[in-house]
Amino acid sequence: MRHMLYVLLLAASTPALVATTNPPTQPDMVARIKPILSVGGLRFKDLNGNGQVDPYEDWRLPAEQRAADLVARMTLEEKAGAMLIATNNPSCEGGLTPRGIDLIDTQRMTRFILRAKVTLAPADCSVKPTGPANRAGFAQTPLQMAGFTNLVQQRLEAARLGIPGVFKDNARNHVETDPRFGIGAGAGAFTEFPKEAGLAAAALGAGAPVDRNGSIPQRLTGDMSVLRGFAHVMGQEWTAIGLRGVYGYMADLTTEPRWSRAHETFTEDADLMSGIVGELVSSLQGPVDASGVSLSPASKVALTIKHFPGGGPQELGLDPHYTFGKRQIYTDKSGRYGFDYHLKPFRAAIAAGASSIMPYYGVPIGLTYRGVRYDERGMAFSRQIVTDLLRGQLGFKGYVNSDSGVVESRGWGLESFRTNPETGKPYNAADRTVVAIRSGTDLLSEFSNKDTIIRLVSAGRLDEGRDIDPAVTRLLIEQFRLGLFENPYFDAALAAGRIGTPENRAAGLDAQRASVVLLDNRAGILPLKQGARVHVLGFDAAEVASYGYRVTDGNSAGSKVPADADAVLIKVLVSNPGAQAYRSDSPTLGGRAIPRTMRQPDGRTGKPQESWGAQDPCVYEPGASKPDSQNEACLDNRLMFGGAFPWEAGMISLSAMAKARSWTMTPSLDSIKAAMQQADDPRKVVISIYFRNPYVLDEASGVKRAGALLATFGVSDRAQLDVISGRSPPRGRLPFALPRTLRAVEEQHPDAPGYSETRDGALYPFGFGRSY
């Protein structure tokens, strides 16, 4: 498309223009396709090309008034497209793909998920991504990615009404050791900060510096300057490539240690989480004004806080991405925790002016809150949750963005084995669309068929004025407030210079250092003295040697600790690669019988569920099942969103993980035990563990006999070695308690923090941390 910039000098003001006593501030006005009109010395984009400034084109008017005017001009096709968001990645060379063109031109969409990773080097276009990586697309350089988002905005500007787009993605600015599609692809060229729990650990340590005794202040609060520094870097780097929305951050609490998404949470403490989410909204969107709005053209990124009303209390820690993990339960009877405790961070997000909120997949089981008995269906399909609670009681004014796939595949409580009373037939995607929109959900994620909504309106099942227009209005307000109607473009040539700058990387590295928690230093081995003879497992041997240590590399098979070693450094990572073998329709995997002590009601039969795969459509209606968006016949195949086999989800002690098929510990527990034995004295051993979950350091594992124990939450070797060497003192505090035993995990209420109600309690409590 040719770049066209028209400046039309109009002799008189149009009726849409409003008189002002003070001269308005002219915003940046950039058009590549449509004319720019000049009226009274001010400039306006003529987005519909009619030669006059209409109310929706008048940046002096409130966003609500502009949105109402635009909705009145939109066709039903355009409105339906505005309510959809789906993945739109660039081609290998940074251009539009046929799918991307279809989403814009045919589906009339203006919101997209941008999942492609940003890297310094361009992708090898001869190697096509396969499997889940295919959905993430080809990696892009900063120049390519910024150029791509500009191309999309240009194509949108050329459309009838010129409505600009919003690109969103999951978190990018973190050290990610186990990238997962739909969860987090990793930082790539972006600056790496610690994972969410690491930011919380650093904030707690900054708020109350640690001491040698591990003292915990009675009223422990976090220093939010840590979050402000993170948000400053994130905002700078996201806007450099045209990313203006984040699917984040998670306000879920780490009260169920077995939940596989614990590594995306900040903390178990609702007060700390409230401070963090409030700071993130304030820092990335801006301060809230008198009308409760924090979004403006000066905002860096609009947040979608998730997963309302709190996804932490998953039964048995099972993930509701999967058919066997649908149930959220609230069992704490103390009155201190429970459902209201998990709402607290969302109240803070709303007060700070969060632009959007995402309900979770999970189904609330047996929940009564303030006299209301809640329907047992996924949160996005619950009018009680979305309209009555979120909007009515909590006063949320933004838009509601569903989680991905709820319409087509993960609509728990409205599955195809249930009969829709409205139609007398099994629920299908159209039925779930009706229920979600009627419930107050405005944006349907990873759904890209506008005709579904159009047909539902034509059939009278949805009303355009009552159901569609309010949703589209709420969505458009975000685009107006962000200033995208005036300028959605970014200078692609500047992108590389704004991502991963030396200053940003220094800030990220310091936050990593500050997040490291010293749990024990019983032998006083840390800080490790200069010139020590060090045997390493897990750590990069060359990196350790660069600190002036004499290093032997224990990472190769068969290597042993030298007799003259002064110390053994062990870095432990845990992941679940073995879980990718899972198949719902496999007799030995999905067909595996559920122990009676773990059985949940099967929605199809009302009886206890017999096997783990019983609720997957490929099992209960194999002839009718169709591949989902991952090209898998079964929804749960490969457990691609993370986690262990469901029967191994609770095996979070080090000894149990060592025996499990779907858990992998690197180095293995046997290797760790052998190194501790070869060291002759376990006090020579320093063990650093990345706690993606609150793992149990059980007695049988032997790790508690080590001379020093460190807890990390997504940090580089360099950050850890700075602490181990004493270049940087340990500063972090635990953002969640570590359970003493697996029995404590099993006895603990999934909606309550800390394990105080269990017989064995916590090994290390919330807020614990030591210094040298």
Coordinates of C-alpha atoms in Angstrom, one line a residue, residues 204-704:
L204 CA 9.9 -8.2 50.4
G205 CA 13.7 -8.1 51.0
A206 CA 13.8 -4.4 50.0
G207 CA 10.9 -3.7 52.4
A208 CA 12.6 -5.4 55.3
P209 CA 16.3 -6.2 54.9
V210 CA 17.2 -9.8 55.9
D211 CA 19.6 -10.6 58.8
R212 CA 21.8 -13.6 59.8
N213 CA 19.1 -15.0 62.0
G214 CA 16.3 -15.1 59.5
S215 CA 14.1 -12.7 61.5
I216 CA 10.7 -11.9 60.0
P217 CA 9.0 -8.6 60.9
Q218 CA 5.5 -8.9 62.4
R219 CA 4.0 -6.7 59.7
L220 CA 6.0 -7.6 56.6
T221 CA 5.3 -5.5 53.5
G222 CA 7.1 -5.2 50.2
D223 CA 8.9 -2.2 48.7
M224 CA 7.1 -1.5 45.4
S225 CA 10.0 0.3 43.9
V226 CA 11.2 -3.1 42.7
L227 CA 8.0 -3.4 40.7
R228 CA 8.2 0.1 39.4
G229 CA 11.7 -0.5 38.1
F230 CA 10.5 -3.7 36.4
A231 CA 7.5 -2.0 34.9
H232 CA 9.6 0.9 33.5
V233 CA 11.8 -1.5 31.5
M234 CA 8.8 -3.6 30.4
G235 CA 6.8 -0.7 29.2
Q236 CA 9.8 0.7 27.2
E237 CA 10.5 -2.6 25.5
W238 CA 6.9 -3.6 24.7
T239 CA 6.0 -0.3 23.1
A240 CA 9.1 -0.5 21.0
I241 CA 7.5 -3.2 18.9
G242 CA 3.8 -2.1 19.2
L243 CA 2.7 -4.4 22.0
R244 CA 0.2 -2.4 24.0
G245 CA -1.6 -5.0 26.0
V246 CA -0.4 -7.8 28.3
Y247 CA -2.2 -10.9 29.3
G248 CA -1.2 -10.3 32.9
Y249 CA -0.3 -10.1 35.4
M250 CA -1.7 -13.0 37.4
A251 CA -3.3 -11.9 40.6
D252 CA -3.8 -15.6 41.6
L253 CA -2.4 -16.6 44.9
T254 CA 0.0 -19.6 45.6
T255 CA -2.2 -21.2 48.1
E256 CA -2.2 -24.6 46.4
P257 CA 1.4 -25.7 46.0
R258 CA 0.7 -28.5 43.5
W259 CA -0.8 -26.2 40.9
S260 CA 1.4 -26.3 37.8
R261 CA 1.0 -22.6 37.2
A262 CA 2.4 -21.6 40.6
H263 CA 5.6 -20.4 38.8
E264 CA 3.5 -17.6 37.2
T265 CA 2.2 -16.3 40.6
F266 CA 3.9 -13.7 42.8
T267 CA 2.9 -14.9 46.3
E268 CA 0.5 -16.6 48.6
D269 CA -0.1 -13.4 50.5
A270 CA -3.2 -11.4 49.5
D271 CA -1.9 -8.1 51.0
L272 CA 1.4 -8.4 49.2
M273 CA -0.3 -9.4 45.9
S274 CA -2.7 -6.4 46.2
G275 CA 0.3 -4.1 46.5
I276 CA 2.0 -5.7 43.5
V277 CA -1.0 -5.7 41.2
G278 CA -1.8 -2.1 42.2
E279 CA 1.7 -1.0 41.5
L280 CA 1.9 -2.8 38.1
V281 CA -1.4 -1.2 36.9
S282 CA -0.3 2.2 38.2
S283 CA 3.2 2.0 36.6
L284 CA 2.2 0.6 33.3
Q285 CA -1.1 2.3 32.7
G286 CA -0.6 5.4 34.8
P287 CA -2.1 6.9 38.0
V288 CA -5.8 6.7 38.4
D289 CA -7.8 9.9 38.0
A290 CA -10.8 11.2 39.9
S291 CA -13.1 9.2 37.6
G292 CA -11.3 5.9 38.3
V293 CA -9.5 5.9 34.9
S294 CA -5.7 5.2 34.6
L295 CA -5.4 4.6 30.9
S296 CA -4.3 7.3 28.5
P297 CA -2.1 7.9 25.5
A298 CA 0.8 8.2 27.9
S299 CA 0.2 4.6 29.1
K300 CA 2.8 2.0 28.1
V301 CA 0.7 -1.2 28.3
A302 CA -2.9 -1.9 29.2
L303 CA -3.2 -4.8 31.6
T304 CA -5.6 -7.8 31.6
I305 CA -5.5 -8.9 35.2
K306 CA -6.1 -12.7 35.6
H307 CA -7.7 -15.1 36.5
F308 CA -10.8 -13.8 38.2
P309 CA -11.9 -14.6 40.8
G310 CA -8.6 -16.2 41.7
G311 CA -7.3 -19.4 40.1
G312 CA -5.2 -20.6 43.0
P313 CA -7.6 -23.1 44.8
Q314 CA -7.5 -25.9 42.2
E315 CA -8.6 -29.2 43.6
L316 CA -5.6 -31.5 44.0
G317 CA -3.6 -28.8 42.3
L318 CA -4.9 -30.0 38.9
D319 CA -4.8 -27.4 36.1
P320 CA -8.2 -26.4 34.5
H321 CA -6.6 -26.2 31.1
Y322 CA -7.3 -29.9 31.2
T323 CA -10.5 -31.9 31.4
F324 CA -9.5 -33.5 34.6
G325 CA -8.7 -30.3 36.4
K326 CA -11.9 -28.2 36.2
R327 CA -12.8 -27.9 39.9
Q328 CA -12.0 -24.9 42.1
I329 CA -12.7 -25.6 45.8
Y330 CA -12.9 -23.4 48.9
T331 CA -12.5 -25.5 52.1
D332 CA -11.1 -23.0 54.6
K333 CA -13.6 -22.5 57.4
S334 CA -11.5 -20.2 59.6
G335 CA -13.1 -17.0 58.1
R336 CA -9.6 -15.6 57.4
Y337 CA -9.2 -16.9 53.9
G338 CA -11.5 -18.6 51.4
F339 CA -13.1 -16.9 48.4
D340 CA -13.0 -13.4 49.7
Y341 CA -9.2 -13.7 50.4
H342 CA -8.6 -14.5 46.7
L343 CA -10.8 -11.5 45.6
K344 CA -8.6 -9.0 47.5
P345 CA -5.9 -8.5 44.8
F346 CA -8.7 -8.0 42.2
R347 CA -10.2 -5.3 44.3
A348 CA -6.8 -3.6 44.2
A349 CA -6.6 -4.0 40.4
I350 CA -10.0 -2.4 40.0
A351 CA -9.2 0.5 42.3
A352 CA -6.0 1.1 40.3
G353 CA -8.0 1.3 37.0
A354 CA -7.1 -2.1 35.4
S355 CA -8.3 -1.9 31.7
S356 CA -9.4 -5.6 31.5
I357 CA -9.9 -8.7 33.6
M358 CA -9.8 -12.3 32.5
P359 CA -12.0 -14.9 34.2
Y360 CA -10.6 -18.4 34.6
Y361 CA -11.5 -21.8 33.1
G362 CA -12.2 -23.2 36.6
V363 CA -15.6 -24.2 37.9
P364 CA -16.4 -23.1 41.5
I365 CA -17.6 -26.1 43.4
G366 CA -20.2 -25.7 46.2
L367 CA -19.4 -22.0 46.5
T368 CA -21.7 -19.7 48.5
Y369 CA -20.5 -16.1 48.9
R370 CA -22.5 -13.4 50.6
G371 CA -25.7 -15.4 50.4
V372 CA -25.3 -16.3 46.7
R373 CA -24.9 -19.9 45.6
Y374 CA -22.7 -19.8 42.5
D375 CA -23.4 -21.9 39.4
E376 CA -21.0 -24.7 38.7
R377 CA -19.7 -23.5 35.3
G378 CA -16.6 -21.9 34.0
M379 CA -16.2 -18.3 35.2
A380 CA -16.6 -16.7 31.8
F381 CA -20.0 -18.3 31.5
S382 CA -21.3 -17.1 34.8
R383 CA -23.4 -14.0 34.9
Q384 CA -23.1 -14.2 38.7
I385 CA -19.3 -13.9 38.4
V386 CA -18.9 -11.5 35.6
T387 CA -21.9 -9.2 35.8
D388 CA -23.2 -9.4 39.3
L389 CA -19.9 -9.8 41.3
L390 CA -17.2 -8.3 39.1
R391 CA -19.2 -5.4 37.7
G392 CA -22.0 -5.0 40.2
Q393 CA -20.4 -5.6 43.6
L394 CA -16.7 -4.7 42.8
G395 CA -17.5 -1.9 40.4
F396 CA -15.3 -2.9 37.5
K397 CA -15.8 -0.6 34.5
G398 CA -13.4 -2.2 31.9
Y399 CA -13.9 -5.1 29.6
V400 CA -13.8 -8.8 30.2
N401 CA -11.5 -11.0 28.1
S402 CA -12.2 -14.7 28.2
D403 CA -9.4 -17.2 28.6
S404 CA -8.3 -18.9 25.3
G405 CA -10.5 -21.6 23.9
V406 CA -13.5 -21.5 26.2
V407 CA -15.9 -21.2 23.3
E408 CA -14.7 -24.0 21.1
S409 CA -13.0 -26.5 23.4
R410 CA -12.7 -25.6 27.2
G411 CA -16.1 -24.5 28.2
W412 CA -16.3 -26.3 31.4
G413 CA -19.9 -26.7 32.7
L414 CA -21.2 -26.3 29.1
E415 CA -19.5 -29.4 27.6
S416 CA -20.9 -31.3 24.7
F417 CA -22.1 -34.1 26.9
R418 CA -24.5 -31.7 28.6
T419 CA -27.9 -30.6 27.1
N420 CA -28.5 -26.9 26.5
P421 CA -32.0 -26.3 28.0
E422 CA -32.5 -23.5 25.4
T423 CA -32.1 -25.8 22.4
G424 CA -32.7 -29.3 23.8
K425 CA -29.4 -30.3 22.1
P426 CA -25.8 -30.8 23.3
Y427 CA -23.9 -27.6 23.9
N428 CA -21.8 -26.4 21.0
A429 CA -19.6 -23.4 20.2
A430 CA -22.5 -21.2 19.3
D431 CA -24.3 -22.1 22.6
R432 CA -21.2 -21.2 24.6
T433 CA -20.9 -17.9 22.7
V434 CA -24.4 -17.0 23.7
V435 CA -23.9 -17.8 27.3
A436 CA -20.5 -16.1 27.5
I437 CA -21.8 -12.8 25.9
R438 CA -25.0 -12.8 27.9
S439 CA -23.0 -13.3 31.1
G440 CA -21.0 -10.1 30.3
T441 CA -17.9 -11.5 28.7
D442 CA -16.9 -9.0 26.0
L443 CA -13.9 -10.5 24.2
L444 CA -13.6 -14.2 23.1
S445 CA -10.0 -15.4 23.1
E446 CA -8.6 -17.7 20.4
F447 CA -12.0 -17.6 18.6
S448 CA -12.0 -16.2 15.1
N449 CA -15.4 -16.8 13.5
K450 CA -17.4 -13.6 13.4
D451 CA -20.3 -15.4 11.6
T452 CA -21.1 -17.3 14.7
I453 CA -22.1 -14.0 16.4
I454 CA -23.9 -12.7 13.3
R455 CA -26.0 -15.8 13.0
L456 CA -26.9 -15.7 16.7
V457 CA -28.1 -12.2 16.4
S458 CA -30.1 -13.0 13.2
A459 CA -31.7 -16.0 15.1
G460 CA -32.7 -13.7 18.0
R461 CA -30.5 -15.6 20.5
L462 CA -28.4 -12.5 21.0
D463 CA -29.7 -8.9 20.8
E464 CA -27.5 -6.4 19.0
G465 CA -28.5 -3.5 21.2
R466 CA -28.6 -5.3 24.5
D467 CA -25.8 -7.8 24.2
I468 CA -23.4 -6.7 21.4
D469 CA -23.2 -2.9 21.6
P470 CA -22.3 -2.6 25.3
A471 CA -19.5 -5.1 24.8
V472 CA -18.1 -3.4 21.7
T473 CA -18.3 0.0 23.4
R474 CA -16.3 -1.2 26.4
L475 CA -13.6 -2.7 24.0
L476 CA -13.3 0.5 21.9
I477 CA -12.9 2.7 25.0
E478 CA -9.5 1.1 25.5
Q479 CA -8.3 1.9 22.0
F480 CA -9.5 5.5 22.3
R481 CA -7.9 6.0 25.7
L482 CA -4.6 4.6 24.5
G483 CA -4.5 7.2 21.7
L484 CA -4.4 4.5 19.0
F485 CA -7.0 6.3 16.8
E486 CA -4.5 9.2 16.6
N487 CA -1.3 7.2 16.3
P488 CA -1.0 3.4 16.4
Y489 CA 2.5 3.3 14.8
F490 CA 6.0 2.9 16.1
D491 CA 9.3 3.7 14.5
A492 CA 10.6 0.2 13.6
A493 CA 14.1 1.5 13.1
L494 CA 14.3 2.5 16.8
A495 CA 13.0 -0.8 18.2
A496 CA 16.4 -2.7 18.5
G497 CA 17.9 0.3 20.4
R498 CA 15.1 0.2 23.0
I499 CA 15.1 -3.6 23.8
G500 CA 17.7 -5.1 26.0
T501 CA 19.7 -2.0 26.5
P502 CA 22.8 -2.1 28.8
E503 CA 20.8 0.0 31.4
N504 CA 17.8 -2.3 31.2
R505 CA 19.9 -5.5 31.5
A506 CA 21.7 -4.1 34.5
A507 CA 18.3 -3.4 36.2
G508 CA 17.1 -6.9 35.4
L509 CA 20.3 -8.5 36.7
D510 CA 20.1 -6.5 39.9
A511 CA 16.5 -7.6 40.4
Q512 CA 17.6 -11.2 39.9
R513 CA 20.3 -10.9 42.5
A514 CA 17.9 -9.2 44.9
S515 CA 15.5 -12.1 44.5
V516 CA 17.8 -14.9 45.7
V517 CA 16.8 -16.2 49.1
L518 CA 19.4 -17.7 51.5
L519 CA 17.5 -20.4 53.4
D520 CA 20.5 -21.9 55.3
N521 CA 24.2 -21.3 55.7
R522 CA 24.8 -23.6 58.6
A523 CA 28.5 -24.2 57.9
G524 CA 29.2 -20.6 57.0
I525 CA 30.5 -21.8 53.6
L526 CA 29.0 -18.7 51.9
P527 CA 30.2 -16.4 50.7
L528 CA 32.5 -18.8 48.9
K529 CA 36.1 -17.6 49.3
Q530 CA 38.1 -16.4 46.4
G531 CA 40.2 -19.0 44.6
A532 CA 38.4 -22.0 46.1
R533 CA 38.5 -25.4 44.4
V534 CA 34.9 -25.9 43.2
H535 CA 33.1 -28.9 41.6
V536 CA 29.9 -27.9 39.8
L537 CA 26.7 -29.6 38.8
G538 CA 23.9 -27.8 37.0
F539 CA 25.9 -24.5 36.9
D540 CA 27.8 -23.5 33.8
A541 CA 31.4 -24.4 34.6
A542 CA 32.9 -21.6 32.5
E543 CA 30.7 -19.1 34.2
V544 CA 31.8 -20.3 37.6
A545 CA 35.5 -20.2 36.6
S546 CA 35.1 -16.6 35.5
Y547 CA 34.6 -15.7 39.2
G548 CA 38.2 -16.8 40.0
Y549 CA 37.4 -20.3 41.2
R550 CA 39.3 -23.4 40.2
V551 CA 36.6 -25.5 38.7
T552 CA 36.0 -29.1 37.9
D553 CA 32.9 -29.8 35.7
G554 CA 30.6 -32.4 37.1
N555 CA 28.0 -32.0 34.4
S556 CA 29.3 -34.9 32.3
A557 CA 28.3 -38.5 33.2
G558 CA 30.6 -40.3 35.5
S559 CA 32.4 -37.3 36.8
K560 CA 33.3 -37.3 40.5
V561 CA 34.0 -34.7 43.2
P562 CA 37.8 -34.4 43.5
A563 CA 39.2 -35.2 47.0
D564 CA 40.7 -31.7 47.3
A565 CA 37.5 -29.8 46.4
D566 CA 36.7 -27.0 48.8
A567 CA 33.0 -26.8 47.7
V568 CA 30.4 -28.4 45.5
L569 CA 28.0 -26.1 43.8
I570 CA 24.7 -27.7 42.7
K571 CA 21.9 -25.9 40.7
V572 CA 18.6 -27.8 40.7
L573 CA 16.0 -27.3 38.0
V574 CA 12.7 -29.2 37.9
S575 CA 10.5 -29.6 34.8
N576 CA 7.9 -32.0 33.4
P577 CA 9.1 -33.1 29.9
G578 CA 7.9 -36.7 30.5
A579 CA 4.3 -35.4 30.7
Q580 CA 4.3 -34.8 27.0
A581 CA 3.7 -38.6 26.6
Y582 CA 0.2 -38.2 28.0
R583 CA -2.7 -39.2 25.8
S584 CA -6.3 -39.2 27.0
D585 CA -7.3 -42.1 24.8
S586 CA -4.3 -44.3 25.8
P587 CA -5.4 -47.2 28.0
T588 CA -2.3 -46.8 30.2
L589 CA -2.3 -43.0 30.5
G590 CA -5.7 -41.3 30.1
G591 CA -7.2 -44.7 30.7
R592 CA -5.4 -45.1 34.0
A593 CA -7.9 -45.6 36.9
I594 CA -8.2 -42.8 39.4
P595 CA -7.6 -43.9 43.0
R596 CA -10.8 -43.8 45.1
T597 CA -9.3 -41.2 47.4
M598 CA -8.8 -38.8 44.4
R599 CA -12.0 -39.4 42.5
Q600 CA -14.1 -36.4 41.4
P601 CA -17.7 -36.4 40.1
D602 CA -17.9 -37.1 36.4
G603 CA -20.2 -34.5 34.9
R604 CA -21.4 -37.0 32.3
T605 CA -22.6 -39.7 34.7
G606 CA -22.8 -38.0 38.1
K607 CA -20.7 -40.8 39.5
P608 CA -17.0 -40.7 40.5
Q609 CA -14.8 -40.3 37.5
E610 CA -13.2 -43.7 36.7
S611 CA -10.2 -42.7 34.6
W612 CA -8.2 -39.5 34.0
G613 CA -9.2 -39.2 30.4
A614 CA -12.9 -39.9 30.9
Q615 CA -14.0 -36.3 30.3
D616 CA -12.0 -35.7 27.2
P617 CA -14.3 -35.6 24.1
C618 CA -12.0 -38.0 22.2
V619 CA -12.8 -40.6 24.9
Y620 CA -16.5 -40.1 25.5
E621 CA -17.5 -39.5 21.9
P622 CA -14.6 -40.7 19.8
G623 CA -16.6 -40.8 16.5
A624 CA -17.6 -37.2 16.8
S625 CA -14.4 -35.7 18.1
K626 CA -12.5 -33.2 15.9
P627 CA -9.0 -32.0 16.2
D628 CA -8.7 -28.8 18.4
S629 CA -6.5 -25.9 17.6
Q630 CA -3.3 -27.8 18.5
N631 CA -4.1 -30.5 15.8
E632 CA -4.7 -33.0 18.5
A633 CA -7.8 -35.2 18.6
C634 CA -7.8 -35.0 22.4
L635 CA -7.8 -31.8 24.4
D636 CA -5.4 -33.0 27.0
N637 CA -2.9 -34.7 24.8
R638 CA 0.8 -33.8 25.5
L639 CA -0.3 -31.7 28.6
M640 CA 1.2 -28.8 26.5
F641 CA 0.4 -26.1 29.1
G642 CA 2.6 -27.7 31.7
G643 CA 2.4 -29.9 34.7
A644 CA 2.9 -33.5 35.6
F645 CA 0.7 -36.5 34.9
P646 CA -2.4 -35.9 36.9
W647 CA -1.7 -38.8 39.3
E648 CA 1.8 -37.4 39.8
A649 CA 0.8 -33.7 40.4
G650 CA 1.1 -34.1 44.1
M651 CA 4.6 -35.6 44.0
I652 CA 6.3 -32.4 44.8
S653 CA 8.9 -33.6 47.3
L654 CA 12.3 -34.1 45.9
S655 CA 12.3 -37.8 46.7
A656 CA 8.9 -38.3 45.1
M657 CA 9.8 -36.4 42.0
A658 CA 12.9 -38.6 41.6
K659 CA 10.6 -41.7 41.4
A660 CA 8.0 -40.1 39.1
R661 CA 7.8 -40.6 35.3
S662 CA 6.7 -37.1 34.4
W663 CA 8.9 -35.1 36.7
T664 CA 12.6 -34.5 35.8
M665 CA 15.1 -33.1 38.2
T666 CA 18.4 -31.8 36.8
P667 CA 20.8 -32.9 38.1
S668 CA 19.1 -36.1 39.3
L669 CA 18.6 -36.7 43.0
D670 CA 20.9 -39.7 42.7
S671 CA 23.6 -37.4 41.3
I672 CA 23.1 -34.9 44.0
K673 CA 23.3 -37.6 46.7
A674 CA 26.4 -39.1 45.1
A675 CA 28.1 -35.7 45.0
M676 CA 27.3 -35.0 48.7
Q677 CA 28.7 -38.4 49.6
Q678 CA 31.9 -37.9 47.5
A679 CA 32.4 -34.5 49.1
D680 CA 33.1 -36.4 52.3
D681 CA 31.5 -33.6 54.3
P682 CA 28.0 -32.4 53.2
R683 CA 28.8 -29.0 54.7
K684 CA 30.9 -28.4 51.6
V685 CA 27.8 -28.6 49.5
V686 CA 25.9 -25.5 48.3
I687 CA 22.5 -26.3 46.7
S688 CA 20.5 -23.8 44.8
I689 CA 16.9 -24.8 43.9
Y690 CA 14.6 -23.0 41.5
F691 CA 11.2 -23.3 43.2
R692 CA 8.7 -23.2 40.3
N693 CA 6.4 -24.7 42.9
P694 CA 6.8 -24.7 46.7
Y695 CA 8.6 -28.1 46.7
V696 CA 9.1 -30.2 49.8
L697 CA 12.7 -30.6 50.9
D698 CA 12.0 -34.0 52.5
E699 CA 14.4 -35.7 54.9
A700 CA 15.0 -38.7 52.6
S701 CA 16.3 -36.4 49.8
G702 CA 19.2 -35.4 52.1
V703 CA 19.4 -31.8 50.7
K704 CA 18.8 -30.3 54.1

